[in-house]
CSV table of C-alpha atoms in Angstrom, one decimal:
chain,number,residue,atom,x,y,z
A,186,MET,CA,85.5,76.0,91.2
A,187,THR,CA,84.4,76.7,94.6
A,188,GLU,CA,84.5,80.3,95.0
A,189,THR,CA,81.3,82.3,94.3
A,190,GLN,CA,79.8,85.3,94.8
A,191,GLY,CA,75.8,85.6,94.0
A,192,ASN,CA,75.5,84.2,90.5
A,193,TYR,CA,79.0,85.2,89.4
A,194,SER,CA,81.5,82.2,90.0
A,195,ALA,CA,84.9,82.0,89.2
A,196,ASP,CA,84.0,79.3,86.6
A,197,ASN,CA,81.8,81.9,85.0
A,198,ILE,CA,84.7,84.6,85.2
A,199,GLU,CA,86.9,82.4,83.3
A,200,SER,CA,84.6,81.4,80.6
A,201,MET,CA,83.7,84.9,79.8
A,202,MET,CA,87.7,85.6,79.9
A,203,CYS,CA,88.4,82.6,77.8
A,204,GLU,CA,85.9,83.8,75.1
A,205,GLY,CA,86.8,86.9,74.8
A,206,VAL,CA,90.6,85.9,74.7
A,207,SER,CA,89.8,83.8,71.9
A,208,ARG,CA,88.3,86.7,69.9
A,209,ARG,CA,90.1,89.9,70.7
A,210,GLY,CA,93.2,89.0,72.5
A,211,ALA,CA,94.5,90.3,76.0
A,212,LEU,CA,92.7,93.6,75.8
A,213,THR,CA,89.4,92.0,75.8
A,214,CYS,CA,90.5,89.6,78.4
A,215,LEU,CA,91.3,92.4,80.9
A,216,ILE,CA,88.2,94.2,80.0
A,217,PHE,CA,86.0,91.0,81.2
A,218,LEU,CA,88.2,90.6,84.2
A,219,HIS,CA,87.3,94.3,84.8
A,220,VAL,CA,83.4,93.4,84.6
A,221,GLY,CA,84.0,90.4,86.6
A,222,ALA,CA,85.8,92.3,89.4
A,223,ILE,CA,83.0,95.1,89.5
A,224,LEU,CA,80.1,92.0,89.9
A,225,VAL,CA,81.9,90.6,92.7
A,226,LEU,CA,82.7,93.4,94.5
A,227,PHE,CA,79.4,94.7,93.9
A,228,GLN,CA,78.0,91.9,95.8
A,229,GLN,CA,80.1,92.0,98.9
A,230,SER,CA,78.6,92.3,102.2
A,231,GLY,CA,79.5,96.2,102.4
A,232,PRO,CA,82.4,98.7,103.2
A,233,LEU,CA,84.7,97.8,106.0
A,234,LYS,CA,84.0,99.4,109.3
A,235,ASP,CA,87.4,101.2,109.5
A,236,THR,CA,87.0,103.8,106.5
A,237,SER,CA,89.9,106.0,107.7
A,238,PHE,CA,92.4,105.1,104.7
A,239,GLN,CA,92.4,105.5,101.3
A,240,ALA,CA,95.4,104.3,99.0
A,241,ASP,CA,96.3,106.5,96.2
A,242,SER,CA,99.1,104.5,95.3
A,243,ILE,CA,100.0,100.8,96.5
A,244,ARG,CA,103.3,101.1,94.5
A,245,HIS,CA,106.0,100.8,96.8
A,246,ARG,CA,109.2,102.7,96.4
A,247,ARG,CA,112.5,102.0,97.5
A,248,ASP,CA,112.7,104.3,100.5
A,249,PHE,CA,111.3,104.3,104.4
A,250,THR,CA,108.1,105.8,103.2
A,251,THR,CA,106.8,102.7,101.2
A,252,ALA,CA,103.0,103.9,100.6
A,253,THR,CA,101.2,107.0,99.8
A,254,VAL,CA,98.2,107.0,102.0
A,255,HIS,CA,95.9,110.0,103.4
A,256,MET,CA,93.3,110.0,105.8
A,257,ASN,CA,89.8,111.3,105.1
A,258,ASN,CA,86.2,109.6,105.6
A,259,THR,CA,85.8,107.8,102.2
A,260,PRO,CA,86.1,104.0,101.9
A,261,PRO,CA,89.5,102.4,100.8
A,262,SER,CA,90.0,102.4,97.2
A,263,PHE,CA,91.3,98.9,96.4
A,264,VAL,CA,93.9,98.2,93.3
A,265,THR,CA,93.2,95.1,91.5
A,266,LEU,CA,95.5,93.3,89.3
A,267,THR,CA,94.0,94.8,86.0
A,268,ASP,CA,94.9,98.5,87.2
A,269,VAL,CA,98.7,97.4,87.2
A,270,ILE,CA,99.4,94.7,84.8
A,271,TYR,CA,100.1,96.8,81.8
A,272,SER,CA,102.6,98.9,83.9
A,273,LEU,CA,104.9,95.8,84.7
A,274,GLU,CA,107.9,94.7,83.2
A,275,SER,CA,108.5,91.1,82.4
A,276,PRO,CA,109.6,88.6,84.1
A,277,VAL,CA,107.4,89.7,87.2
A,278,ILE,CA,107.4,87.7,90.5
A,279,MET,CA,103.9,87.0,91.9
A,280,THR,CA,102.7,85.4,94.9
A,281,THR,CA,99.2,85.6,96.6
A,282,VAL,CA,98.5,85.8,100.6
A,283,ASN,CA,95.6,86.3,103.0
A,284,HIS,CA,95.8,87.8,106.3
A,285,GLY,CA,96.9,84.5,108.4
A,286,TYR,CA,100.1,84.5,106.3
A,287,ILE,CA,101.3,87.8,106.4
A,288,ASP,CA,104.7,86.7,108.1
A,289,LEU,CA,105.6,84.2,105.9
A,290,LEU,CA,105.3,86.5,102.9
A,291,GLN,CA,107.1,89.3,104.5
A,292,ASN,CA,109.9,86.8,105.3
A,293,LEU,CA,109.6,85.9,101.6
A,294,LEU,CA,110.2,89.8,100.7
A,295,PHE,CA,113.2,90.1,102.9
A,296,SER,CA,114.6,87.2,101.4
A,297,ILE,CA,114.2,88.9,97.8
A,298,GLN,CA,115.7,92.2,99.4
A,299,ARG,CA,118.6,90.2,100.8
A,300,ILE,CA,119.4,89.2,97.2
A,301,SER,CA,119.0,92.4,95.6
A,302,LEU,CA,116.5,91.0,92.8
A,303,LYS,CA,115.0,94.2,90.9
A,304,ASN,CA,112.1,92.4,89.4
A,305,ASP,CA,108.8,93.9,89.6
A,306,ILE,CA,106.8,92.1,92.3
A,307,VAL,CA,103.0,91.7,92.5
A,308,ILE,CA,101.3,90.6,95.6
A,309,ILE,CA,97.5,89.4,95.3
A,310,CYS,CA,95.7,90.1,98.6
A,311,GLU,CA,93.0,87.7,99.1
A,312,ASP,CA,91.2,89.7,101.7
A,313,ARG,CA,91.2,93.1,102.3
A,314,PRO,CA,93.0,92.9,105.9
A,315,SER,CA,95.9,91.6,104.4
A,316,TYR,CA,95.8,94.6,101.4
A,317,LEU,CA,95.2,97.2,104.4
A,318,GLU,CA,98.2,96.1,106.4
A,319,LEU,CA,100.5,95.5,103.6
A,320,SER,CA,99.6,99.3,102.5
A,321,GLN,CA,101.1,100.3,105.6
A,322,GLY,CA,104.7,99.0,104.6
A,323,VAL,CA,107.1,97.1,106.7
A,324,LYS,CA,109.9,98.9,108.4
A,325,GLY,CA,113.3,97.8,106.9
A,326,LEU,CA,111.7,96.5,103.7
A,327,ASN,CA,112.9,98.9,100.9
A,328,ILE,CA,112.2,97.0,97.6
A,329,THR,CA,109.4,98.2,95.2
A,330,TYR,CA,106.1,95.7,95.0
A,331,HIS,CA,102.6,96.0,93.9
A,332,ILE,CA,99.7,95.1,96.2
A,333,VAL,CA,96.5,94.3,94.7
A,334,LEU,CA,93.1,92.9,95.8
A,335,THR,CA,91.5,89.9,94.1
A,336,HIS,CA,89.3,90.4,91.6
A,337,LEU,CA,87.6,86.8,91.8
A,338,GLY,CA,86.1,87.4,95.3
A,339,GLU,CA,87.6,87.6,98.8
A,340,SER,CA,88.5,84.4,100.8
A,341,GLY,CA,88.8,83.9,104.6
A,342,GLU,CA,91.6,85.8,106.5
A,343,ASN,CA,92.6,83.1,108.5
A,344,ALA,CA,95.7,80.8,107.7
A,345,THR,CA,94.3,78.2,105.4
A,346,ILE,CA,95.0,74.4,106.0
A,347,TYR,CA,96.2,71.9,102.8
A,348,GLY,CA,93.3,70.2,101.5
A,349,SER,CA,90.5,72.3,103.2
A,350,LYS,CA,87.8,73.8,101.1
A,351,ASN,CA,89.2,77.2,101.5
A,352,TYR,CA,92.5,76.1,100.4
A,353,LYS,CA,91.0,74.5,97.2
A,354,SER,CA,89.4,77.6,96.4
A,355,LEU,CA,92.4,79.9,96.9
A,356,VAL,CA,94.5,77.7,94.8
A,357,GLU,CA,92.2,77.3,92.1
A,358,LYS,CA,91.9,80.9,91.6
A,359,ARG,CA,95.7,81.1,91.0
A,360,VAL,CA,95.0,79.7,87.5
A,361,LEU,CA,93.1,82.6,86.8
A,362,TYR,CA,95.7,85.1,87.6
A,363,PHE,CA,98.4,83.2,85.8
A,364,GLN,CA,96.0,83.3,82.6
A,365,CYS,CA,95.9,87.0,83.1
A,366,PHE,CA,99.6,87.5,83.1
A,367,VAL,CA,100.3,85.2,80.1
A,368,TYR,CA,97.6,86.9,78.0
A,369,SER,CA,98.7,90.2,78.8
A,370,ARG,CA,102.4,89.1,77.7
A,371,VAL,CA,104.1,89.1,80.9
A,372,ASP,CA,106.0,86.3,81.8
A,373,VAL,CA,105.6,85.4,85.3
A,374,LEU,CA,107.5,83.6,88.2
A,375,PHE,CA,104.9,82.6,90.9
A,376,MET,CA,106.2,81.6,94.4
A,377,ASP,CA,104.0,80.3,97.4
A,378,VAL,CA,104.7,82.7,100.3
A,379,ASP,CA,106.1,79.5,102.4
A,380,ILE,CA,109.4,80.0,100.2
A,381,VAL,CA,112.5,81.8,100.7
A,382,LEU,CA,115.3,83.0,97.9
A,383,LEU,CA,118.8,82.4,98.8
A,384,GLU,CA,120.1,83.5,95.3
A,385,ASP,CA,118.7,84.7,92.0
A,386,PRO,CA,116.8,82.0,90.5
A,387,PHE,CA,116.4,83.2,86.8
A,388,PRO,CA,119.8,82.4,85.6
A,389,TYR,CA,118.8,78.7,86.2
A,390,PHE,CA,116.0,78.9,83.6
A,391,GLU,CA,116.5,77.3,80.5
A,392,GLU,CA,116.6,80.1,77.5
A,393,GLY,CA,113.0,79.7,75.8
A,394,ALA,CA,111.5,77.4,78.2
A,395,ASP,CA,107.5,77.9,78.3
A,396,LEU,CA,107.4,76.4,81.5
A,397,VAL,CA,110.0,76.2,84.4
A,398,VAL,CA,108.9,74.1,87.3
A,399,GLN,CA,109.9,72.8,90.7
A,400,THR,CA,109.9,68.7,91.0
A,401,GLU,CA,109.5,66.4,94.0
A,402,ARG,CA,110.8,63.4,92.0
A,403,ILE,CA,114.4,63.7,90.1
A,404,THR,CA,112.9,62.8,86.8
A,405,SER,CA,109.2,62.5,87.0
A,406,ILE,CA,107.2,65.3,84.8
A,407,SER,CA,104.4,64.3,86.8
A,408,ASN,CA,105.5,64.9,90.1
A,409,THR,CA,106.0,68.8,89.9
A,410,CYS,CA,105.0,71.6,92.5
A,411,THR,CA,102.9,74.1,91.5
A,412,GLY,CA,104.2,76.4,94.4
A,413,PHE,CA,107.1,77.3,92.4
A,414,MET,CA,106.9,77.8,88.7
A,415,PHE,CA,107.8,80.1,85.7
A,416,MET,CA,105.5,80.5,83.0
A,417,LYS,CA,106.6,82.5,79.7
A,418,ALA,CA,103.8,84.4,77.9
A,419,SER,CA,103.8,82.2,74.9
A,420,ASN,CA,101.0,80.5,72.7
A,421,LYS,CA,101.9,77.1,74.1
A,422,MET,CA,101.6,78.4,77.7
A,423,LYS,CA,98.0,79.8,76.6
A,424,VAL,CA,96.7,76.2,75.6
A,425,PHE,CA,98.2,74.6,78.5
A,426,LEU,CA,96.8,77.0,80.9
A,427,ASN,CA,93.4,76.4,79.4
A,428,ALA,CA,93.5,72.8,79.7
A,429,TRP,CA,94.5,73.2,83.7
A,430,SER,CA,91.6,75.4,84.1
A,431,LYS,CA,89.2,72.9,82.5
A,432,ALA,CA,90.3,70.4,84.8
A,433,LEU,CA,90.5,72.0,87.7
A,434,PRO,CA,86.9,71.1,88.9
A,435,ARG,CA,88.0,67.2,88.8
A,436,ASP,CA,90.8,67.9,91.3
A,437,PRO,CA,89.6,67.1,94.7
A,438,PHE,CA,92.8,69.0,96.8
A,439,GLY,CA,93.3,72.3,94.8
A,440,ASN,CA,95.2,72.5,91.5
A,441,GLN,CA,98.5,70.2,91.8
A,442,ASN,CA,96.7,66.8,90.6
A,443,SER,CA,95.0,68.4,87.6
A,444,PHE,CA,98.1,70.4,86.9
A,445,ASN,CA,100.4,67.1,86.7
A,446,LYS,CA,97.7,65.1,84.7
A,447,VAL,CA,97.7,67.9,82.2
A,448,ILE,CA,101.5,68.3,82.1
A,449,GLY,CA,101.6,64.8,81.1
A,450,LYS,CA,99.5,65.5,78.5
A,451,TYR,CA,101.0,68.8,77.2
A,452,GLY,CA,104.4,69.0,78.7
A,453,LYS,CA,106.3,67.4,75.6
A,454,THR,CA,104.4,69.9,73.3
A,455,MET,CA,106.0,72.7,74.8
A,456,LYS,CA,109.5,73.4,76.3
A,457,THR,CA,109.4,72.2,79.7
A,458,GLN,CA,112.1,72.6,82.4
A,459,LEU,CA,112.5,70.5,85.9
A,460,LEU,CA,114.6,72.6,88.3
A,461,PRO,CA,117.3,70.2,89.9
A,462,MET,CA,116.4,69.4,93.1
A,463,THR,CA,119.7,69.8,94.7
A,464,LYS,CA,119.2,73.7,94.3
A,465,PHE,CA,115.2,73.9,94.2
A,466,GLN,CA,114.4,72.1,97.5
A,467,SER,CA,110.9,71.2,98.7
A,468,GLY,CA,110.7,71.0,102.6
A,469,LYS,CA,111.2,67.2,102.3
A,470,ILE,CA,114.5,67.3,100.4
A,471,PHE,CA,115.6,70.4,102.8
A,472,GLY,CA,115.2,68.4,105.9
A,473,ASN,CA,116.7,65.2,104.8
A,474,THR,CA,120.1,66.7,106.3
A,475,THR,CA,121.0,68.8,109.6
A,476,THR,CA,123.9,70.5,107.6
A,477,PRO,CA,123.2,74.4,107.6
A,478,TRP,CA,122.4,75.7,104.5
A,479,ARG,CA,125.2,77.9,104.2
A,480,GLU,CA,127.5,74.9,104.4
A,481,ARG,CA,125.6,73.0,102.0
A,482,LYS,CA,127.3,71.9,98.6
A,483,PRO,CA,125.8,72.9,96.3
A,484,ARG,CA,123.8,75.4,98.4
A,485,PRO,CA,120.1,75.6,97.6
A,486,VAL,CA,118.8,78.7,95.6
A,487,GLU,CA,115.1,78.3,96.9
A,488,VAL,CA,113.6,76.4,100.1
A,489,HIS,CA,110.2,75.7,100.1
A,490,ALA,CA,108.3,75.1,103.4
A,491,ASN,CA,106.0,72.5,102.1
A,492,PHE,CA,105.2,68.7,103.2
A,493,LEU,CA,104.5,70.9,106.5
A,494,VAL,CA,100.7,71.3,107.3
A,495,GLY,CA,99.9,74.6,109.3
A,496,HIS,CA,101.3,78.0,109.7
A,497,GLY,CA,103.2,77.0,112.7
A,498,LYS,CA,105.1,74.4,111.2
A,499,LYS,CA,106.1,76.2,108.6
A,500,THR,CA,107.6,79.3,110.5
A,501,ASP,CA,109.0,76.9,113.2
A,502,MET,CA,111.3,75.0,110.2
A,503,LEU,CA,112.2,78.1,108.5
A,504,ARG,CA,113.4,79.7,112.0
A,505,GLU,CA,115.2,76.5,113.1
A,506,ALA,CA,116.8,76.3,109.7
A,507,ASP,CA,118.1,80.0,109.8
A,508,LEU,CA,116.0,81.0,107.1
A,509,TRP,CA,113.9,83.5,108.9
A,510,PHE,CA,114.8,86.7,107.5
A,511,ILE,CA,112.5,89.2,109.0
A,512,PRO,CA,114.8,91.7,111.1
A,513,GLU,CA,113.7,91.8,115.0
A,514,SER,CA,113.3,95.7,114.6
A,515,SER,CA,110.8,94.9,111.7
A,516,ARG,CA,108.6,92.8,113.6
A,517,ASN,CA,105.0,93.8,114.2
A,518,VAL,CA,105.9,97.4,113.4
A,519,SER,CA,104.5,99.6,110.4
A,520,THR,CA,105.8,102.8,108.8
A,521,ILE,CA,102.8,105.0,109.3
């Protein structure tokens, strides 16, 4: 993997984690992750210049006051995944974000609020600016979610471009996050931030499936999309994730090519479900018709603004398709 801090790379942390898991299970996994987080954060360049906030609790509540924050002169206290993972109720919805994609994340969250999903939501922030902004809350967003800071070394805060070095680093780290959930016996639905939900997706997942994944071809298990997938905390999924993490260094673009190669090998050894493209649509499939989504038969459950390179193209597509759910009154307004 390419994300490193001093001598402690994401690869080193992963090998420590996997070795610990094989011996002592999920608890050891989290101990190693704590150690890795401390070592990485210790080598950061120093505290933020703005030290006016300390987040005591970043668990958001279903009311207008969405974060408990107080003013003092101490550095911010950052919550990480290991601090919250045992308080989560399975299945969890998880996504990752850097500051350049905050608006797309908020649009995803408003789409979840619109359909009244009650699952625990975990947002892994890849930089401190996104963590601090999200800790302030969003006017009109009244769902519960956890904000955590990556424990694997921060990335740049600008919007990443598909195929770039920073993009590759970001998506490689996700595999380690998935392992943390699965080894902690937490089922997880991962979604990219450039997704909107139009209906509860969970009823469409087959009972007992180890892996449920969006596909970009009708019958091909080797053309799946790692931007929307459900992983059951099963032993078969542990084996799959370990194989995927080992294949990452040979993936020149990120994590999807290695995922498709590994699923070609392991997909038949576990229960794998490919989601129907009529209901779970990529940007390419969704754009094949100009019919408004509310009038389509069948209606899509989920729309992913992929196959569009760059933040601007993604937001333009969602706005033009009437898939932008952030209320006008909530834009650029915090609750504190």
